Coordinates of C-alpha atoms and ligand atoms in Angstrom, one line a residue:
X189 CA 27.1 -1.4 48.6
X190 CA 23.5 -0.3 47.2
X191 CA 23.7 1.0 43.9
X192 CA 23.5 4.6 43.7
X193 CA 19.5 5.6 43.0
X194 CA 19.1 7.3 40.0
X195 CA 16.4 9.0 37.9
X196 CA 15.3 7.5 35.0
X197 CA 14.2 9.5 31.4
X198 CA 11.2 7.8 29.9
X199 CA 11.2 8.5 26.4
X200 CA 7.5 8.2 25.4
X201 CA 6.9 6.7 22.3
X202 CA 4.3 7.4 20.1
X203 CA 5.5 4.9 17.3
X204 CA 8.7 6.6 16.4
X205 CA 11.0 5.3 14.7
X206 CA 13.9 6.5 16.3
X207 CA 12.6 5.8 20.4
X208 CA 15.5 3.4 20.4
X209 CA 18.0 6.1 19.4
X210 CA 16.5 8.3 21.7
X211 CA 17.1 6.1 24.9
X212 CA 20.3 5.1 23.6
X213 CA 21.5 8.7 23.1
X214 CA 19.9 9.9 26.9
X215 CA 22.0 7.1 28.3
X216 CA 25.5 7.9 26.4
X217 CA 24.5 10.7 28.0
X218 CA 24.8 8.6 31.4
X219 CA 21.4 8.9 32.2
X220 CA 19.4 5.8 32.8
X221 CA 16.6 5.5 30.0
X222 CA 13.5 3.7 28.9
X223 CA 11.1 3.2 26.5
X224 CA 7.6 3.2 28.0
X225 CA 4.3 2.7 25.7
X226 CA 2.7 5.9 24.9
X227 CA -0.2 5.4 27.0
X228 CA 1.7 4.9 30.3
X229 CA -0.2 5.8 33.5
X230 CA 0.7 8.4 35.7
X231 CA 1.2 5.8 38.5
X232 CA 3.5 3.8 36.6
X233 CA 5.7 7.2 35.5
X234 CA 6.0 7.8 39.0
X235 CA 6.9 4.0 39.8
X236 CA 9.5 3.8 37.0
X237 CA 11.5 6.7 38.9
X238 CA 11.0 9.4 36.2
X239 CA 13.1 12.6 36.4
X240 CA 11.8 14.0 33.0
X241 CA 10.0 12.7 30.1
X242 CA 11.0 12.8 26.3
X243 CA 7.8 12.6 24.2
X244 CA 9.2 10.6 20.9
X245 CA 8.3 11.7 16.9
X246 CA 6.2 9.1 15.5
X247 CA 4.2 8.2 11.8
X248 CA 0.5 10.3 13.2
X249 CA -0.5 13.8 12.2
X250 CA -1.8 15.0 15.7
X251 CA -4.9 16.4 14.1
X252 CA -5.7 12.6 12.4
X253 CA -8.2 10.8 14.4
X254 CA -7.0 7.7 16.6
X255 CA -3.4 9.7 16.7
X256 CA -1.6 8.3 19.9
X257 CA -2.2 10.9 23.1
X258 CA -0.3 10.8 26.1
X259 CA -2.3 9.8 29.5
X260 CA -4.1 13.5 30.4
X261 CA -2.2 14.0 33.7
X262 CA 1.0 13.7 32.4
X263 CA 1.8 16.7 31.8
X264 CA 0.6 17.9 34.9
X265 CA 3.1 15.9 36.8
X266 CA 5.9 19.0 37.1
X267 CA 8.4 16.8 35.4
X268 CA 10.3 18.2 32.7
X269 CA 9.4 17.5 29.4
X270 CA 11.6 17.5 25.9
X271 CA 9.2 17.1 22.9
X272 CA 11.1 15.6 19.5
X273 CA 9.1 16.3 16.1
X274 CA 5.8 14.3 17.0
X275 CA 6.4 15.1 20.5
X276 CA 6.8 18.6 19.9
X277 CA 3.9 19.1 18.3
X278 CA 1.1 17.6 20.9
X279 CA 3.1 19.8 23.1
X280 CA 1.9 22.9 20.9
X281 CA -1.6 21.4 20.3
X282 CA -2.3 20.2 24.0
X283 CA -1.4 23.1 25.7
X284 CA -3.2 25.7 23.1
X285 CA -0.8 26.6 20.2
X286 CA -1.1 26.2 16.4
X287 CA 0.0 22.8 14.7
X288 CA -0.8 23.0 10.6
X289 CA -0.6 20.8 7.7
X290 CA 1.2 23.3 5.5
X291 CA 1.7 21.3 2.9
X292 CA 5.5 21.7 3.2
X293 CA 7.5 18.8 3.9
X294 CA 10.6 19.9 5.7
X295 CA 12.7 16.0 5.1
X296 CA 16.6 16.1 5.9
X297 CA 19.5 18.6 6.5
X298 CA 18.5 22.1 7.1
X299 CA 19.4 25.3 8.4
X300 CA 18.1 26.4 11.8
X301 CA 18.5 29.7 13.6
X302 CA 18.3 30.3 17.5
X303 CA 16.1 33.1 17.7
X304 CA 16.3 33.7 21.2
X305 CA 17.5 32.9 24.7
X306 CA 17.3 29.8 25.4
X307 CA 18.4 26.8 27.8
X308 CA 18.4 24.0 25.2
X309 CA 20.5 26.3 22.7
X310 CA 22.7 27.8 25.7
X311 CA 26.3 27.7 24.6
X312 CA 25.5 26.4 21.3
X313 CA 26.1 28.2 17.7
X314 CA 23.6 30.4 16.6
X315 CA 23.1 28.9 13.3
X316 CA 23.0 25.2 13.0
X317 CA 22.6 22.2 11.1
X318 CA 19.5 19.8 12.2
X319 CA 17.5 17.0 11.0
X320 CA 14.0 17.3 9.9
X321 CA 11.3 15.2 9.1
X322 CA 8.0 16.1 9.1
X323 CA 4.6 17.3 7.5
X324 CA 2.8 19.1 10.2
X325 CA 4.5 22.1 11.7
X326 CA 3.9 24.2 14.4
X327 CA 2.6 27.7 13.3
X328 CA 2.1 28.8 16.7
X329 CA 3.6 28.2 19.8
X330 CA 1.0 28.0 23.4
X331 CA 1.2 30.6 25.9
X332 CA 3.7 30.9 28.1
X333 CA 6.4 29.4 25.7
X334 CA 9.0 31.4 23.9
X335 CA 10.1 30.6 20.6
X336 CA 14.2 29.6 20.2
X337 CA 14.6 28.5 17.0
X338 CA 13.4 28.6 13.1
X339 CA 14.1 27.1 9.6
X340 CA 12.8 28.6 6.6
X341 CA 9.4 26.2 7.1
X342 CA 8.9 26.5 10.8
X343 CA 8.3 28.9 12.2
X344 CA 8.6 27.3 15.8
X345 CA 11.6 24.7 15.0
X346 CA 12.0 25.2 19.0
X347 CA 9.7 26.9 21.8
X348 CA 10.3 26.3 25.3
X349 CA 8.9 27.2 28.8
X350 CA 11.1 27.1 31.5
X351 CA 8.8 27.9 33.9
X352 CA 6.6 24.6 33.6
X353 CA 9.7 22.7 32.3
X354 CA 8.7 22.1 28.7
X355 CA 10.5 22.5 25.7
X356 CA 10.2 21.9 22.4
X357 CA 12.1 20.8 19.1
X358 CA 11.0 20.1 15.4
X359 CA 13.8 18.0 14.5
X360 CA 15.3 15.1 15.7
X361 CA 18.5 15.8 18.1
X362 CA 19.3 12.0 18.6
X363 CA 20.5 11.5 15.2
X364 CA 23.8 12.0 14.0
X365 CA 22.8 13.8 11.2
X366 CA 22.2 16.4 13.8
X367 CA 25.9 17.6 15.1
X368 CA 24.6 19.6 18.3
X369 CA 22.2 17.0 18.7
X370 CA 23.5 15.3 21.8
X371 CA 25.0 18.6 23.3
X372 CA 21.4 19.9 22.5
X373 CA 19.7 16.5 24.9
X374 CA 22.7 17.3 27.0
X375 CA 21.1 20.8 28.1
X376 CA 18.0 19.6 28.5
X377 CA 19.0 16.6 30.9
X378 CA 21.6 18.4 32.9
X379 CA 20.4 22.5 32.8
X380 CA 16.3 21.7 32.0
X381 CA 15.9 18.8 33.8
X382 CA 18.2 18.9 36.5
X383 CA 19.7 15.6 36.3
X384 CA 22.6 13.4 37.3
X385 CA 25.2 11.5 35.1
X386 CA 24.7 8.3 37.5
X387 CA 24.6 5.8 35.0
X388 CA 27.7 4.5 34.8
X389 CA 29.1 1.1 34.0
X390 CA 30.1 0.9 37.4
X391 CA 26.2 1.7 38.3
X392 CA 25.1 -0.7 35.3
X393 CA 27.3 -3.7 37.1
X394 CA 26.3 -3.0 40.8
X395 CA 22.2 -2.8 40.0
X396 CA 22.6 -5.9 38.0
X397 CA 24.1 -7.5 40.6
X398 CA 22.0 -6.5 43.0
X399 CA 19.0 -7.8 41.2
X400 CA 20.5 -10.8 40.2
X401 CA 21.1 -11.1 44.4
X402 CA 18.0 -10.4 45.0
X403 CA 16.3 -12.8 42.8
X404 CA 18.0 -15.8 43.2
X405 CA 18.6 -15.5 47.1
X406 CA 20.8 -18.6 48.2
X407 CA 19.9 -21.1 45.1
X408 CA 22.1 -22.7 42.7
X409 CA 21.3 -21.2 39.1
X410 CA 23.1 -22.6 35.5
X411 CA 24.2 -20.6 32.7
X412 CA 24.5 -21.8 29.0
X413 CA 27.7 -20.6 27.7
X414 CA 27.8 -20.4 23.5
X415 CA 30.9 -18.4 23.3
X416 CA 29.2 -15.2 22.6
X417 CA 29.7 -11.8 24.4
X418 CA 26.1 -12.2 25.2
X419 CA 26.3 -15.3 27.5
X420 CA 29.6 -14.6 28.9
X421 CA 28.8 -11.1 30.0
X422 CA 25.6 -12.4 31.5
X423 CA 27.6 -15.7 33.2
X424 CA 30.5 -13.1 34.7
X425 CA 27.8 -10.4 35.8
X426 CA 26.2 -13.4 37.8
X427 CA 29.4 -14.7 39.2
X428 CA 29.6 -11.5 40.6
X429 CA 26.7 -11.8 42.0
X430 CA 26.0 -14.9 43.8
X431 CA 29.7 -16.8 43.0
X432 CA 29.9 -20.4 43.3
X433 CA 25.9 -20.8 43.1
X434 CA 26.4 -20.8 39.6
X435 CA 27.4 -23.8 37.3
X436 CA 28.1 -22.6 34.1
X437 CA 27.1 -25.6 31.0
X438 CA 29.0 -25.3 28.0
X439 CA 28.6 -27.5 25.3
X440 CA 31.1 -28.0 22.5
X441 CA 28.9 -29.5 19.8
X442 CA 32.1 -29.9 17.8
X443 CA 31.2 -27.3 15.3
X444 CA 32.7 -24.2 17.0
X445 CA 35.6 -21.9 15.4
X446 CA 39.2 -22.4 16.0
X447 CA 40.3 -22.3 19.1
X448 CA 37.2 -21.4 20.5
X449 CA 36.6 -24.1 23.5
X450 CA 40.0 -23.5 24.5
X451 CA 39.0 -19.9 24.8
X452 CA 35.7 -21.0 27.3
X453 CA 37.9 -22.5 29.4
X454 CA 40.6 -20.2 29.8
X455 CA 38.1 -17.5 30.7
X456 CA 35.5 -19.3 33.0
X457 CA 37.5 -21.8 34.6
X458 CA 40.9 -20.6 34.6
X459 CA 40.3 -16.5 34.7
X460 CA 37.2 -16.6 36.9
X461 CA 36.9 -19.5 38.4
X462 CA 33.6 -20.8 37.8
X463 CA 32.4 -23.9 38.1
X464 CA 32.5 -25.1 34.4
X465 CA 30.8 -27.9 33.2
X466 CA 32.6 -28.8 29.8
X467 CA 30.4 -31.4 27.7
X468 CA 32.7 -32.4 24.9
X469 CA 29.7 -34.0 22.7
X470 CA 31.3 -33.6 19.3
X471 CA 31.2 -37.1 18.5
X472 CA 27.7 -37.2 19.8
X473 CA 26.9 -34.4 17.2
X474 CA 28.6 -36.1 14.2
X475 CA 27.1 -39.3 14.7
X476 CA 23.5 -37.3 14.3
X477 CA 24.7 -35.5 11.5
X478 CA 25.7 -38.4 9.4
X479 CA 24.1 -38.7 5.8
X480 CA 22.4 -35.1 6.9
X481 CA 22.4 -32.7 3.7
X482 CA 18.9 -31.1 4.0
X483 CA 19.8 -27.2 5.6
X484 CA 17.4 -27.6 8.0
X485 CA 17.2 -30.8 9.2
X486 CA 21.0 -30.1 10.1
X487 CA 19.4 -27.3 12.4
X488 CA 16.8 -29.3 13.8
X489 CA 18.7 -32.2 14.4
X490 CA 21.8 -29.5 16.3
X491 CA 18.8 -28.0 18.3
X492 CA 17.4 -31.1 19.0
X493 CA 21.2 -32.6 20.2
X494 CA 21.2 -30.0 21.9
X495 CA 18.9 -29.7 24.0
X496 CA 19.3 -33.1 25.1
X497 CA 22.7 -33.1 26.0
X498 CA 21.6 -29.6 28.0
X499 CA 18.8 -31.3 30.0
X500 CA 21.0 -34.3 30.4
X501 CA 23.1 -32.1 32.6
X502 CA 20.0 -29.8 34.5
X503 CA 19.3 -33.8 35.4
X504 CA 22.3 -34.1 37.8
X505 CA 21.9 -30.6 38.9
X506 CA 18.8 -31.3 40.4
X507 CA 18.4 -28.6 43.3
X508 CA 19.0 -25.5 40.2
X509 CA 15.7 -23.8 40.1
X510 CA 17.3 -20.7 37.8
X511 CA 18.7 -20.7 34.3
X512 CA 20.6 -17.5 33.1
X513 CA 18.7 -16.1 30.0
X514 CA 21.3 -13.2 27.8
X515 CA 18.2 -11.3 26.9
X516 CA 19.1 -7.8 25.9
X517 CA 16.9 -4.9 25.9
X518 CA 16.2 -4.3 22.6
X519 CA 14.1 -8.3 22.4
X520 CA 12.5 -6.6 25.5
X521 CA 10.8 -3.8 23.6
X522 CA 10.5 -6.0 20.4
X523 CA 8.4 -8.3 22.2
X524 CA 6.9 -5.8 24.1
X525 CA 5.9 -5.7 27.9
X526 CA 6.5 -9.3 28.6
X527 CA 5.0 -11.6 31.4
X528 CA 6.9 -13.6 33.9
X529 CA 9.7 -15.0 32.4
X530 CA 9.9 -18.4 31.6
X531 CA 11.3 -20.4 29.1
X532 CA 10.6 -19.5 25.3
X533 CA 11.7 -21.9 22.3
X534 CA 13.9 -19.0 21.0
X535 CA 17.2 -19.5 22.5
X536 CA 21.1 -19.1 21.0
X537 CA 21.6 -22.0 20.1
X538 CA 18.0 -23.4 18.3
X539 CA 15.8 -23.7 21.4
X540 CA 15.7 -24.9 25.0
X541 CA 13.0 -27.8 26.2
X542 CA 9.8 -26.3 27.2
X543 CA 9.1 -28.1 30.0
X544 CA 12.1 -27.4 31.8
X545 CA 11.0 -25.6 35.2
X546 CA 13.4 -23.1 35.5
X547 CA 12.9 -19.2 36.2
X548 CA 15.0 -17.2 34.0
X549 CA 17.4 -14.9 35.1
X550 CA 17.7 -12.0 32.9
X551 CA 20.5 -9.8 34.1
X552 CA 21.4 -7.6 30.8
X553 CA 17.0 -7.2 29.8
X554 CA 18.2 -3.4 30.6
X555 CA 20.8 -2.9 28.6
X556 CA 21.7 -2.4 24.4
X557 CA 24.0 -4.2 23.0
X558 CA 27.1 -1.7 23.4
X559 CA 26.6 -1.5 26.9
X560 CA 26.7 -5.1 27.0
X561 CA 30.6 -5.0 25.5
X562 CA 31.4 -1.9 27.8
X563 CA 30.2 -4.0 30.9
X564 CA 31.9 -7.3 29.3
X565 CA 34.8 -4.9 29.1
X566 CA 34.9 -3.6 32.9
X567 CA 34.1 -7.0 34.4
X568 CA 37.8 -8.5 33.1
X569 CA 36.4 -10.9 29.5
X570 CA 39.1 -10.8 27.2
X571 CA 38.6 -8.1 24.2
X572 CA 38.1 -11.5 21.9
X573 CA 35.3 -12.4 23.4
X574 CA 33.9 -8.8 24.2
X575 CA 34.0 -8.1 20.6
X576 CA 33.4 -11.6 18.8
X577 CA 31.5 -11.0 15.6
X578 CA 28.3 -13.1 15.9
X579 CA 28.2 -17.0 15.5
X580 CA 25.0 -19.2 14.5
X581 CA 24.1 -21.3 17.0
X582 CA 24.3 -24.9 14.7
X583 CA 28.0 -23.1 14.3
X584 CA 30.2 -24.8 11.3
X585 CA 27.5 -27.1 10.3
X586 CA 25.8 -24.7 8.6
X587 CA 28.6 -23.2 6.7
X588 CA 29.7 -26.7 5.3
X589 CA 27.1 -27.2 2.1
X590 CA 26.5 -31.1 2.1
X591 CA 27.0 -33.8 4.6
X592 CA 29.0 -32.5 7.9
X593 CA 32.3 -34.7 8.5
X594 CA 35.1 -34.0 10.4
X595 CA 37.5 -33.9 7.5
X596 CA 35.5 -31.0 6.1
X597 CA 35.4 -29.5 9.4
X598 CA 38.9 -29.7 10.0
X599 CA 39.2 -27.8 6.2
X600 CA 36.8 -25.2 7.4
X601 CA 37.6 -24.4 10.1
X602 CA 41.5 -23.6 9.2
X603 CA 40.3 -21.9 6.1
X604 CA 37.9 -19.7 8.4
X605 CA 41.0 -19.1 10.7
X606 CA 42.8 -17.8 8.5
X607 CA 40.1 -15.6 6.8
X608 CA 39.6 -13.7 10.5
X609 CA 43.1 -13.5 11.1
X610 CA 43.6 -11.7 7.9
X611 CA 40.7 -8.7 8.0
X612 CA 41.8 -8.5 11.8
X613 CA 45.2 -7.9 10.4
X614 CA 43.8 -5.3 8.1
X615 CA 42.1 -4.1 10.7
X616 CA 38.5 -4.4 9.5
X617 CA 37.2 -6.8 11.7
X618 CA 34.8 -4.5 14.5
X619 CA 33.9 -2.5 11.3
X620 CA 32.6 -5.8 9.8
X621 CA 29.7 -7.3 10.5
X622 CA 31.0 -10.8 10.1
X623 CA 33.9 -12.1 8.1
X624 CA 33.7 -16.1 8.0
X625 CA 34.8 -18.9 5.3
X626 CA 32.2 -21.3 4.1
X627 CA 32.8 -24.7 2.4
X628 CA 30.8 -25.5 -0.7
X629 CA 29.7 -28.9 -2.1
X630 CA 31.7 -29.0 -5.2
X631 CA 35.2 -29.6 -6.1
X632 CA 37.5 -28.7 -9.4
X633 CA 40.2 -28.7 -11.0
X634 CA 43.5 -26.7 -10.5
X635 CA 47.3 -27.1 -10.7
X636 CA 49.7 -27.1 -8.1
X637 CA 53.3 -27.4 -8.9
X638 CA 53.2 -30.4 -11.6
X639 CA 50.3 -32.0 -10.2
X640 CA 46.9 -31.8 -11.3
X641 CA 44.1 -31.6 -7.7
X642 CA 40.8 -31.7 -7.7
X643 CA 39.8 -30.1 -4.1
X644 CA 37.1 -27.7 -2.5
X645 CA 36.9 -24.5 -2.9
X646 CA 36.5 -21.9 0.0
X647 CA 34.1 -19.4 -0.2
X648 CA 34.8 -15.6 1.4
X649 CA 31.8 -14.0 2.7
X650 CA 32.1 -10.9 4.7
X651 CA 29.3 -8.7 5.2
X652 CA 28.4 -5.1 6.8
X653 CA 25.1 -4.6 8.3
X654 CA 23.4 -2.9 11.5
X655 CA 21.2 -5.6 12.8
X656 CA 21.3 -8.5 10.3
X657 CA 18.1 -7.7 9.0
X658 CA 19.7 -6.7 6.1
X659 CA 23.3 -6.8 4.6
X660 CA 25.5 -5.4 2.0
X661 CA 29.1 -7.7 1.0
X662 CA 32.2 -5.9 2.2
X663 CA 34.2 -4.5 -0.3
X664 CA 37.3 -5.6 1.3
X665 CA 40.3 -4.3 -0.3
X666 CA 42.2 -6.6 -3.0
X667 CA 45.2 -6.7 -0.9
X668 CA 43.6 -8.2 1.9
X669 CA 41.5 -10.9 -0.5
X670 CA 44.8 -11.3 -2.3
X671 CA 46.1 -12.6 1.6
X672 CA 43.3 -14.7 2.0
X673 CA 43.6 -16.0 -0.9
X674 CA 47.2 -17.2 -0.9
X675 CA 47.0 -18.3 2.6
X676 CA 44.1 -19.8 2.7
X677 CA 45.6 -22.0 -0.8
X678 CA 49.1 -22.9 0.1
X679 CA 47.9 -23.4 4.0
X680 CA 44.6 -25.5 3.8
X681 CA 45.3 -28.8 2.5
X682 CA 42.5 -30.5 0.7
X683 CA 41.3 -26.6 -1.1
X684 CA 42.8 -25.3 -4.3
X685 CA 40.6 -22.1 -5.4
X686 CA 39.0 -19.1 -3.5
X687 CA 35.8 -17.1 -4.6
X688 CA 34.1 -14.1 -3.1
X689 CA 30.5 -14.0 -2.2
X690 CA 29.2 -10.6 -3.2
X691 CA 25.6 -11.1 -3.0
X692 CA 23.4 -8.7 -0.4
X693 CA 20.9 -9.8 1.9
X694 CA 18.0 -9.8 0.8
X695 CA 17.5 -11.4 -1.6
X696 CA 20.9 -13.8 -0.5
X697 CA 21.1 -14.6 3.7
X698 CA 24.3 -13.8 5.4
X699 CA 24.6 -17.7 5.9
X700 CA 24.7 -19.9 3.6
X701 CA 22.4 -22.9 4.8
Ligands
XMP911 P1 20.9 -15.1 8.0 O1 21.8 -16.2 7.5 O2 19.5 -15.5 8.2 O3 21.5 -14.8 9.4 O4 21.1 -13.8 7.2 C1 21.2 -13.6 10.2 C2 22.0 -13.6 11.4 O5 21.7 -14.6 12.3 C3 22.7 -15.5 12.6 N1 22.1 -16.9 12.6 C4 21.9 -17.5 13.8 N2 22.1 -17.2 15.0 N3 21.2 -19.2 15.8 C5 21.8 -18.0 16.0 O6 22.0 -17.7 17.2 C6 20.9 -19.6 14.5 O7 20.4 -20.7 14.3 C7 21.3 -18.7 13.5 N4 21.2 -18.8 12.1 C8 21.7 -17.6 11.6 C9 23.7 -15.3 11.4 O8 25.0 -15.6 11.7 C10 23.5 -13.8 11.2 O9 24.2 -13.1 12.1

């Protein structure tokens, strides 16, 4: 069946830094959304299957010279536009109203008032909470607008024109901080605009597989599975798709989590199945990583393992011109508009050969990283891989300080069992980041019943953070460390003391090699 067609919101950014937010908050919305560089052509709006624009906020004064401007026509095209802060105020300046540097920076909470009819305000309370942030304000709205809201500062908080489809709003509805802020997008998409709530996972699944049908026609196409929800997702979406054309690789490098392989099988081979290709190349793995201490040499020499056990198997699959890439959106924009895709060094798992001649296959470049669980979710993976806290791609190796072995993998990875098990127990494992043991290079001295021991000590780090860019240590709560700690004691043979890692990143990593 062809997915159903569906109107897209570009949300125009003009360097702000909530465009993200913005298409994020559209599509909870179930509106399909992108982020399109300010300067966008007219053509290409009309290609992308606009059904209104959202011009984003963004760092500029629109009177300072260079400031980003949208392509001239734009806003002749008859589509509707929403205006957020930035946005707002070209709105006001292009079309003959009054933006001024007042001097009077409006920054956070504040109280607006709807002063008048209005279709984004319609069945909203009269006096609100919003989120501001700006320096320039609008002192007069163009002809033809009305104005529909005001704070103490601005006197046009909100001007609209239904006529010519354009509205207006000083502060920033896609942030929480805003309470009506989504009901606020909400009237704008659905009354303003005129739109449908198409996207849907069920639409998200069936124009994926589409796409992925339509690209890879009747060849044979391999997937590297880590583990993740990333790859799996991306491997089930595509099974979907073109079935047994696919040959999924997975590679146990030996330095997974407990229970993990077990788990890739299960899914792929027994739930779905795929056609699984299982390398069991832990041996192969410890023999490189004998004597290895340096932090990244142990990386290197996984990526470089890796990769040759990986083309090893492309080798025998000789007729696969297609390699399933779990791209998500958000590297898309970071990287901006990319070229044809081929292979980069920057994969999962420490980089894929260069010269391997595959296209990529990109099936989730469209979505974020929540939609990626929801589709997960609705294509059958189990909840523990849909919501699996990330994993390094070098895995274990770089969470044991010192010379990799499989007696101080076996330690780890029991101590790290029991860790997750506990803060899922307590229930805190979605709200943190990533909860793992790590197994330091030292030993000392403790008692245990009449004998003296002199073993490892386990290390607890559990951090909470947004993106991994930056991260705070969880406070977990004593009783749960207290668990840990016992368990982790009386259960792991060869440890005899626990400590907690409360260091932030920066200036610590969330890793520890
Ligand atoms: P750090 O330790 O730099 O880690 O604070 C940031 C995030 O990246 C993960 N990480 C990796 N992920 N391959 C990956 O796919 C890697 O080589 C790698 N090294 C670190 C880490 O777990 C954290 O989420």
């Amino acid at each position: 069946m062809a997915a159903e067609k569906r109107d897209s919101v570009l949300v125009i950014d003009f360097g702000a830094q909530y465009a993200q937010l913005i298409a994020r908050r559209v599509r909870e919305c179930r509106v399909y959304s992108e982020i399109v560089p300010h300067d966008i052509s007219p053509d290409e709006v009309k290609k992308r299957g606009a059904g209104a624009l959202i011009f984003s906020g963004g760092p500029s004064s629109v009177y300072q010279e260079g400031a980003p401007l949208p392509h001239p026509a734009i806003m002749e095209m008859g589509l509707p536009i929403l205006g957020i802060c930035y946005g707002h105020q070209l709105l006001a300046r292009e079309l003959g109203g009054r933006v001024e540097a007042t001097g009077i920076r409006e920054y956070g909470k504040t109280d607006l008032d709807v002063t008048g009819e209005s279709l984004l305000f319609d069945g909203l309370p009269l006096h609100q909470m919003v989120w501001m942030s700006h320096g320039d304000t609008v002192v007069e709205a163009p002809e033809g607008f009305r104005v529909t809201a005001t704070t103490a500062s601005s006197p046009v908080a909100a001007m609209e024109d239904p006529r010519r489809k354009l509205y207006g709003v000083q502060f920033h509805p896609e942030v929480v901080h805003t309470p009506m802020g989504k009901e606020i997008l909400k009237n704008f998409l659905f009354s303003a605009a005129d739109l449908l709530p198409t996207w849907t996972m069920v639409s998200i699944i069936e124009q994926a597989v589409e796409e992925v049908r339509g690209q890879v026609g009747d060849s044979k196409i391999i997937c590297g599975l880590s583990g993740g929800v990333d790859s799996a997702t991306a491997a089930v979406l595509v099974h979907k798709a073109v079935g047994d054309q696919l040959t999924c690789v997975f590679v146990d490098h030996g330095l997974l989590r407990k229970g993990e392989a077990d788990q890739v099988e299960d899914t792929f081979r027994r739930h779905f199945h795929m056609n699984l290709v299982h390398v069991k190349a832990q041996e192969r793995f410890l023999r490189r990583l004998k004597g290895v201490t340096d932090p990244e040499v142990k990386r290197k020499t996984i990526g470089e393992e890796f990769i040759r056990v990986f083309e090893e198997v492309a080798r025998e699959m000789k007729d696969t011109h297609f390699l399933v890439q779990g791209t998500l959106y958000p590297d898309i924009i970071e990287s901006g508009t990319r070229d044809a895709a081929r292979i980069k060094s920057h994969h999962n798992v420490g980089g894929l050969p260069e010269d391997m001649d595959f296209t990529l296959v990109e099936p989730l470049r469209n979505l974020f990283k929540d939609e990626v669980r929801a589709a997960g979710e609705e294509l059958g993976l189990p909840e523990e891989i849909v919501w699996r806290q990330p994993f390094p791609g070098p895995g274990l190796a770089i969470r044991i300080i010192g010379e990799v072995t499989a007696e101080r993998l076996a330690i780890l990875r029991d101590a790290d069992e029991i860790v997750v098990e506990e803060i899922k127990r307590a229930g805190l494992y979605r709200e943190v980041w990533q909860s793992f043991a790590v197994l330091p290079d030292i030993k000392s001295v403790g008692v245990m019943g009449d004998e003296r021991t002199y073993a490892y000590p386990i290390v607890v780090r559990a951090v909470t953070s947004e993106d991994a860019m930056t991260a705070d240590w969880a406070r977990l709560p004593y009783e749960v460390m207290e668990r840990i700690s016992n368990r982790v004691i009386n259960e792991v043979k060869g440890v005899n003391r626990v400590v907690l890692d409360i260091s932030s990143k920066p200036p610590a990593t969330i890793e520890w090699e």
